[in-house]
Rosetta silent file (secondary structure, phi, psi, omega in degrees, C-alpha in Angstrom):
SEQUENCE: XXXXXXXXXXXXXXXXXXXXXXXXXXXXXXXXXXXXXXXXXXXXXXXXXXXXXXXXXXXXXXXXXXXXXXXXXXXXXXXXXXXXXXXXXXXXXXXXXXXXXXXXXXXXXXXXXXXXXXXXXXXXXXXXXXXXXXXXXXXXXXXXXXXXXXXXXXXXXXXXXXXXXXXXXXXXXXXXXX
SCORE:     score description
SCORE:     0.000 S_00000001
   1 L     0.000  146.785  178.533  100.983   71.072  171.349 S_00000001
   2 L  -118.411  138.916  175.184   99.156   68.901  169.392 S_00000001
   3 L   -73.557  171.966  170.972   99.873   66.659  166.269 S_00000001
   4 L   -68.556  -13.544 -174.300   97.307   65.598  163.642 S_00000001
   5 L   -80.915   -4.586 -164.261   97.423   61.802  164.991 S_00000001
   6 L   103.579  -34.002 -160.090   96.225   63.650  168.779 S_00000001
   7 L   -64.421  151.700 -176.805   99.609   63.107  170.086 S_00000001
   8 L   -87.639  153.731  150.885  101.447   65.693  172.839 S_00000001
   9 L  -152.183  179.499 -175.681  104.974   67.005  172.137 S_00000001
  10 L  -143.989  136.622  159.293  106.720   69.669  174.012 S_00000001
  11 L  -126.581  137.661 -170.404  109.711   71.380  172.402 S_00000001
  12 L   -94.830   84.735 -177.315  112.531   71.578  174.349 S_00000001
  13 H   -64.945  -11.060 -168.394  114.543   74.802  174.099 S_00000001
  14 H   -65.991  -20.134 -174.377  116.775   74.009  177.182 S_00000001
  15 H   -80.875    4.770  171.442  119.339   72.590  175.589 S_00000001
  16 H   -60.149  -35.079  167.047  120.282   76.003  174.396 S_00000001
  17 H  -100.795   30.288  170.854  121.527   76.847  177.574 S_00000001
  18 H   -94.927  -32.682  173.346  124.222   74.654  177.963 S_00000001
  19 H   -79.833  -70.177  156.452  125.456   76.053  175.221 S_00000001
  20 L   -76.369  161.615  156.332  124.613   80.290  175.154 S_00000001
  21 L   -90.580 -178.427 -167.634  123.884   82.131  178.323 S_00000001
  22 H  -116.335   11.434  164.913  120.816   83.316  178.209 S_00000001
  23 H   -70.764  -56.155  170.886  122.376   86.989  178.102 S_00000001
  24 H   -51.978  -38.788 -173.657  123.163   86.058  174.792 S_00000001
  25 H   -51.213  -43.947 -173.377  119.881   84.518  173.660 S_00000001
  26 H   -48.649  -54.106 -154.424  118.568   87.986  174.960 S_00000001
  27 H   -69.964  -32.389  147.507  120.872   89.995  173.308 S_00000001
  28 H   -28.684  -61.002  160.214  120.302   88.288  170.037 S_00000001
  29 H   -80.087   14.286  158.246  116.253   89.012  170.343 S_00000001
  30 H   -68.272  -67.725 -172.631  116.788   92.355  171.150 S_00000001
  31 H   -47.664  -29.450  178.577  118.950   92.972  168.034 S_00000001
  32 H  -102.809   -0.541  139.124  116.280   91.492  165.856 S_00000001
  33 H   -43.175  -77.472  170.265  113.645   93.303  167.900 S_00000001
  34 H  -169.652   85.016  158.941  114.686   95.928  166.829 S_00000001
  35 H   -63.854  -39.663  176.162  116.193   95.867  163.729 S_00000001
  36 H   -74.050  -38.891 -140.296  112.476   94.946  162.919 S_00000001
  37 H   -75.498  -63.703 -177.526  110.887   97.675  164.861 S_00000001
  38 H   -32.821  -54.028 -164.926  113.538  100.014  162.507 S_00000001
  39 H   -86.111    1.709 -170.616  112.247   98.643  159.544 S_00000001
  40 H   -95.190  -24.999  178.854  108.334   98.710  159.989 S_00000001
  41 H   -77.704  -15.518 -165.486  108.853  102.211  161.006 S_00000001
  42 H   -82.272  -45.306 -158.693  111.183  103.353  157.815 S_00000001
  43 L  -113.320   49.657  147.701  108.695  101.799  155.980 S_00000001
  44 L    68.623   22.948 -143.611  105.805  103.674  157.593 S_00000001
  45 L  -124.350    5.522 -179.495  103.865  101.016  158.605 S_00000001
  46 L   -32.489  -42.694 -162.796  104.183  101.741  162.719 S_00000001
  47 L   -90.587  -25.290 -176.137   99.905  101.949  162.890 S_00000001
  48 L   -78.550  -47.647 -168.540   99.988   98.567  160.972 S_00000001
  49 E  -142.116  159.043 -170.678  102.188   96.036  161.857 S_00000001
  50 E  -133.121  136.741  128.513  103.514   94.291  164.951 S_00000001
  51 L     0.449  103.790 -169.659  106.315   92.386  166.461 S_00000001
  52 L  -124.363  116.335 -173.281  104.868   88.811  167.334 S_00000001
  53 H   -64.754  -54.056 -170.375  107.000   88.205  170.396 S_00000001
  54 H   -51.719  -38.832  172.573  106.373   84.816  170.868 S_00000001
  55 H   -90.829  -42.589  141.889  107.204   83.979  167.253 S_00000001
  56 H   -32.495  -42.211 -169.578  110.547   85.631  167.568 S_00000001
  57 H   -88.804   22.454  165.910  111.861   83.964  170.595 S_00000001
  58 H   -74.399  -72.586 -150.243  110.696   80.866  168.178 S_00000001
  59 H   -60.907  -29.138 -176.147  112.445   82.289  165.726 S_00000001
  60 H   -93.715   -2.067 -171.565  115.566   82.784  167.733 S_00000001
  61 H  -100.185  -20.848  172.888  115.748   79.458  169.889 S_00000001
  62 H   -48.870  -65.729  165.783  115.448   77.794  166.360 S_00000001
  63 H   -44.845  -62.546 -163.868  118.407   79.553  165.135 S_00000001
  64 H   -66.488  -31.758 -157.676  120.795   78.866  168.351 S_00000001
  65 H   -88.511  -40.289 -169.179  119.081   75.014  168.291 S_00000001
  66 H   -64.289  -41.691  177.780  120.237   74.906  164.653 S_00000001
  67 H   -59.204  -59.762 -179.467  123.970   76.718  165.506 S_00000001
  68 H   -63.465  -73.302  156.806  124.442   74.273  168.159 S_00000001
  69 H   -15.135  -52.210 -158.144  123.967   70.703  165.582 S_00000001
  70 H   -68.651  -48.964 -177.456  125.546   72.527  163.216 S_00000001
  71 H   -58.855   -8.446  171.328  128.737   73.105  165.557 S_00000001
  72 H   -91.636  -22.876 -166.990  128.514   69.526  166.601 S_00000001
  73 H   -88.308  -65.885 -174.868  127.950   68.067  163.796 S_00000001
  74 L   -50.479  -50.709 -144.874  131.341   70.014  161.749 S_00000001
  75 L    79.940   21.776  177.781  133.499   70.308  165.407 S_00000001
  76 L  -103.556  136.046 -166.500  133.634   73.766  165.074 S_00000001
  77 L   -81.999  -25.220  179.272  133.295   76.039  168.209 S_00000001
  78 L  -132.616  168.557 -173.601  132.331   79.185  166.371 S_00000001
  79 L   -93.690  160.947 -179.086  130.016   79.783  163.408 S_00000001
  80 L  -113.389  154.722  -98.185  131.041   81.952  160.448 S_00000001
  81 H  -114.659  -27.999  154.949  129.355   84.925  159.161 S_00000001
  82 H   -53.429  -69.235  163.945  127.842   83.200  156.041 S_00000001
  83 H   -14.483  -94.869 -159.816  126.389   80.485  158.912 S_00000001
  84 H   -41.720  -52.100  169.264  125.071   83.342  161.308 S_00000001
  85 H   -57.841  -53.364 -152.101  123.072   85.296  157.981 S_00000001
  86 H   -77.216  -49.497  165.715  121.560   82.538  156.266 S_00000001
  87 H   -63.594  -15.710  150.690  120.397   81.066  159.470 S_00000001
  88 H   -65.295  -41.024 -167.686  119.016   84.071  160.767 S_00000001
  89 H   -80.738  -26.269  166.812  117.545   85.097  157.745 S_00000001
  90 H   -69.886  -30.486 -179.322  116.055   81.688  157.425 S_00000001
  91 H   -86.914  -36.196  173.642  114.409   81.269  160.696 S_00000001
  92 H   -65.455  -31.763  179.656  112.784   84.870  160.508 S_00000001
  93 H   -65.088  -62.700  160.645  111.230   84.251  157.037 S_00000001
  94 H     2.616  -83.214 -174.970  110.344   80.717  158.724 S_00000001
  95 H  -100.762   -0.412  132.645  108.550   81.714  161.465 S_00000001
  96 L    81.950   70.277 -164.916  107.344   85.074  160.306 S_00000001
  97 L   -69.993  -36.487  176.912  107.344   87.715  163.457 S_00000001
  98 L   -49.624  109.585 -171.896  106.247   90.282  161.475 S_00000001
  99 E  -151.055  132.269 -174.988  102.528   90.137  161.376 S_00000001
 100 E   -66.864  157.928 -176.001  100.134   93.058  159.927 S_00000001
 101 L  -107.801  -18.390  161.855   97.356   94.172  161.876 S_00000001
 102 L  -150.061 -176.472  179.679   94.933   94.851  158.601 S_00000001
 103 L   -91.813  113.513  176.399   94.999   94.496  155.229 S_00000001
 104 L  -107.910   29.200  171.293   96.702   97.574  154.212 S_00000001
 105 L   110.697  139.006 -175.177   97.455   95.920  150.343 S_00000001
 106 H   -44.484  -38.178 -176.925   99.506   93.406  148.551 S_00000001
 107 H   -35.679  -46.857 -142.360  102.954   95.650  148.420 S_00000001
 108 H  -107.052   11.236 -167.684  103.293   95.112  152.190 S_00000001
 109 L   -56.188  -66.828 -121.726  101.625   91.050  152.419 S_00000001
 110 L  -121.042   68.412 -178.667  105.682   89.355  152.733 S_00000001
 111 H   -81.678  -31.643  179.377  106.706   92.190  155.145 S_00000001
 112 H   -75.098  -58.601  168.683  108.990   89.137  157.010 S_00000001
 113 H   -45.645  -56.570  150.369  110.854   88.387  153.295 S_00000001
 114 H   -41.531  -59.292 -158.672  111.525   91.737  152.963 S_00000001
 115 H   -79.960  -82.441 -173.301  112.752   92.730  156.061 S_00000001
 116 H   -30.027  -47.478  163.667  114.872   89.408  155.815 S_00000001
 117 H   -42.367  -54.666 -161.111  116.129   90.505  152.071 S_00000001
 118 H  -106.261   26.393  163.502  117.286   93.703  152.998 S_00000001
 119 H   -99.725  -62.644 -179.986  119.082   92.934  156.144 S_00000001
 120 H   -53.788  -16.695  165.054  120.805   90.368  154.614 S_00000001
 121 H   -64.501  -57.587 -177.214  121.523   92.568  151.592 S_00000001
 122 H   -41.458  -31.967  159.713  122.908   95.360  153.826 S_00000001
 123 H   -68.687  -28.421  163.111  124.906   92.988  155.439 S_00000001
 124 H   -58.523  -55.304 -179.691  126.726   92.006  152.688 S_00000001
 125 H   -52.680  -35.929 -177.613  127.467   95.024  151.091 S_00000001
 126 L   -68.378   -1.410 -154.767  129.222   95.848  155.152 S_00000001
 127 L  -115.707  -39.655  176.945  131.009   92.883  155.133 S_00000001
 128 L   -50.124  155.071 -132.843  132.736   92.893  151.135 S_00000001
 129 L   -95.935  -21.180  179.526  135.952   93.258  150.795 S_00000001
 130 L  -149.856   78.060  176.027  135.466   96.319  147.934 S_00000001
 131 L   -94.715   -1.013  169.994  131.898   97.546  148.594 S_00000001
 132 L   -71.958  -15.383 -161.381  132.124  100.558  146.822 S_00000001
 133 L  -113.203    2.816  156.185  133.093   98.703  143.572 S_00000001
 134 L   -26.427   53.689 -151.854  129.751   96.351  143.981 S_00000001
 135 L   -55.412  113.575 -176.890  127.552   96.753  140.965 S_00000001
 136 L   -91.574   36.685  167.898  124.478   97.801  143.086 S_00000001
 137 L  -115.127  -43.318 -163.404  122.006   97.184  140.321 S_00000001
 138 H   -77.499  -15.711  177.917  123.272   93.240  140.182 S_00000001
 139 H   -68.392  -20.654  169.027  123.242   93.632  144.067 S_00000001
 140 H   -69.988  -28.204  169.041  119.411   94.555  143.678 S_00000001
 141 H   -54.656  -63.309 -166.355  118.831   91.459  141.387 S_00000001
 142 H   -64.869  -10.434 -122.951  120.321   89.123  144.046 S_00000001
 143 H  -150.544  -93.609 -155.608  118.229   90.960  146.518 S_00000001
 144 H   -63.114  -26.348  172.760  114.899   90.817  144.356 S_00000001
 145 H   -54.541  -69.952 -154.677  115.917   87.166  143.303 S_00000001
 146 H   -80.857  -15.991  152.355  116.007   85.965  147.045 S_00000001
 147 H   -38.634  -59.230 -176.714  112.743   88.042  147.262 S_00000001
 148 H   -71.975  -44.299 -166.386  111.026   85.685  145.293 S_00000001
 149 H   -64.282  -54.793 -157.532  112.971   82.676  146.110 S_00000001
 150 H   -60.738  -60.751 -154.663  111.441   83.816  149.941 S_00000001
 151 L   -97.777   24.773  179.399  107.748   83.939  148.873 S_00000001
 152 L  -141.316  -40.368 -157.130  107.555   81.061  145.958 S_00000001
 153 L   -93.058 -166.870  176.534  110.195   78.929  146.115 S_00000001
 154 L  -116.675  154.192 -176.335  111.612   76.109  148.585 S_00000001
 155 L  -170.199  168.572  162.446  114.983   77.719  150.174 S_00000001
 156 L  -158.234  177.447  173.990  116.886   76.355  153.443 S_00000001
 157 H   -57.913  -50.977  165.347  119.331   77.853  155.215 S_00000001
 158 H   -80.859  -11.962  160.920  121.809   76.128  153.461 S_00000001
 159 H   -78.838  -11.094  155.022  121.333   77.030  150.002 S_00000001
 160 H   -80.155  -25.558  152.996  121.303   80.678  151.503 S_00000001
 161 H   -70.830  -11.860  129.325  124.941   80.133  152.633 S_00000001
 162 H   -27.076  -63.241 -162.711  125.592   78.944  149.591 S_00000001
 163 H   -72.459  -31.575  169.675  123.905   81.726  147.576 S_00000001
 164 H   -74.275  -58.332 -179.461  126.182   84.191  149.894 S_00000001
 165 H   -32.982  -22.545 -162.211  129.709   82.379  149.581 S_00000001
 166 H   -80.341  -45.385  169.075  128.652   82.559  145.954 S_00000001
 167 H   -62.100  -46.495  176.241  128.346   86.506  146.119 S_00000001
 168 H   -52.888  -56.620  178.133  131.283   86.985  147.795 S_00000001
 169 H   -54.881  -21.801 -140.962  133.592   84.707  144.979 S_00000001
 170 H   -91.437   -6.599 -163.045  131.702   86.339  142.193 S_00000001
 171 L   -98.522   -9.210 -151.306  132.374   89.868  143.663 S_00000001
 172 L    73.476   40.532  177.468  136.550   88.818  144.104 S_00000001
 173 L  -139.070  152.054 -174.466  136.020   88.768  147.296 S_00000001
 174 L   -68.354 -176.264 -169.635  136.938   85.837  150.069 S_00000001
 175 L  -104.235  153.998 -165.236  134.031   84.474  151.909 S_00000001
 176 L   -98.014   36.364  178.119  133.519   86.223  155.336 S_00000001
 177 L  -179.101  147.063  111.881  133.443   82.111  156.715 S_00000001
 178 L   -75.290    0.000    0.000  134.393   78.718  155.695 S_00000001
């Protein structure tokens, strides 16, 4: 790869496997294989859109390169469940696997945001502590809010582990991490 000055760089994924096996790394891009695969077909778009392998396993050595600092940096051996969404959800909007094959219309352009939105919504509601007693219209708010947030805004990972610890107090409910 090249920079704009000319210059070579290489990026160096290896150090991932001092740290995971590389059963895990697999098993991780599987799950988000396809979890996507799930959602391009629910939303009917199977003749349309594709899997960009290459920018997954991106997307996933980012994440694990990200897990591993973060766990080095705090001195904690495992990450917590706030951690594990928002950095997932950030490196797939990030690096954007999803990728259309025509223009089939504006609805479906942020197909990566989406798909990122409503895993991380879904996950929430499985993880609260009372999810029947949710108010799913403000959970659709938070859910079109980080919509937007995805395809206008500035975001990081950590202001999305924020914005979930934040759902969890505001719901009564503990945070599924510290």
């Amino acid at each position: 790869m090249e920079t704009n000055a000319g210059q070579r760089y290489e990026i160096d994924y290896e150090i991932i496997l001092k740290y995971y096996t590389i059963e895990e790394v697999k098993e991780r891009f599987g799950i988000w294989y396809s979890e996507a695969k799930k959602f391009i077909k629910r939303k009917g778009l199977s003749e349309h859109a594709v899997i960009n392998t290459r920018r997954l396993g991106y997307a996933i050595c980012d994440y694990f390169v990200d897990m591993i600092r973060m766990k080095e940096f705090h001195g904690i051996e495992h990450a917590n469940l706030n951690k594990i969404y928002a950095y997932s959800c950030y490196w797939f909007v990030r690096r954007q696997p999803i990728q259309l094959l025509d223009d089939i219309g504006n609805d479906d352009l942020y197909m990566n945001e989406l798909f990122a939105v409503n895993s991380l919504v879904a996950r929430l509601r499985r993880h609260a502590d009372n999810a029947d007693l949710i108010n799913k219209q403000s959970l659709l708010e938070l859910g079109s809010l980080w919509l937007y947030n995805f395809k206008f805004r500035l975001f990081t990972a950590q202001t999305l582990e924020t914005a979930i610890c934040c759902f969890f107090v505001a719901n009564g409910n503990r945070s599924i991490g510290k």
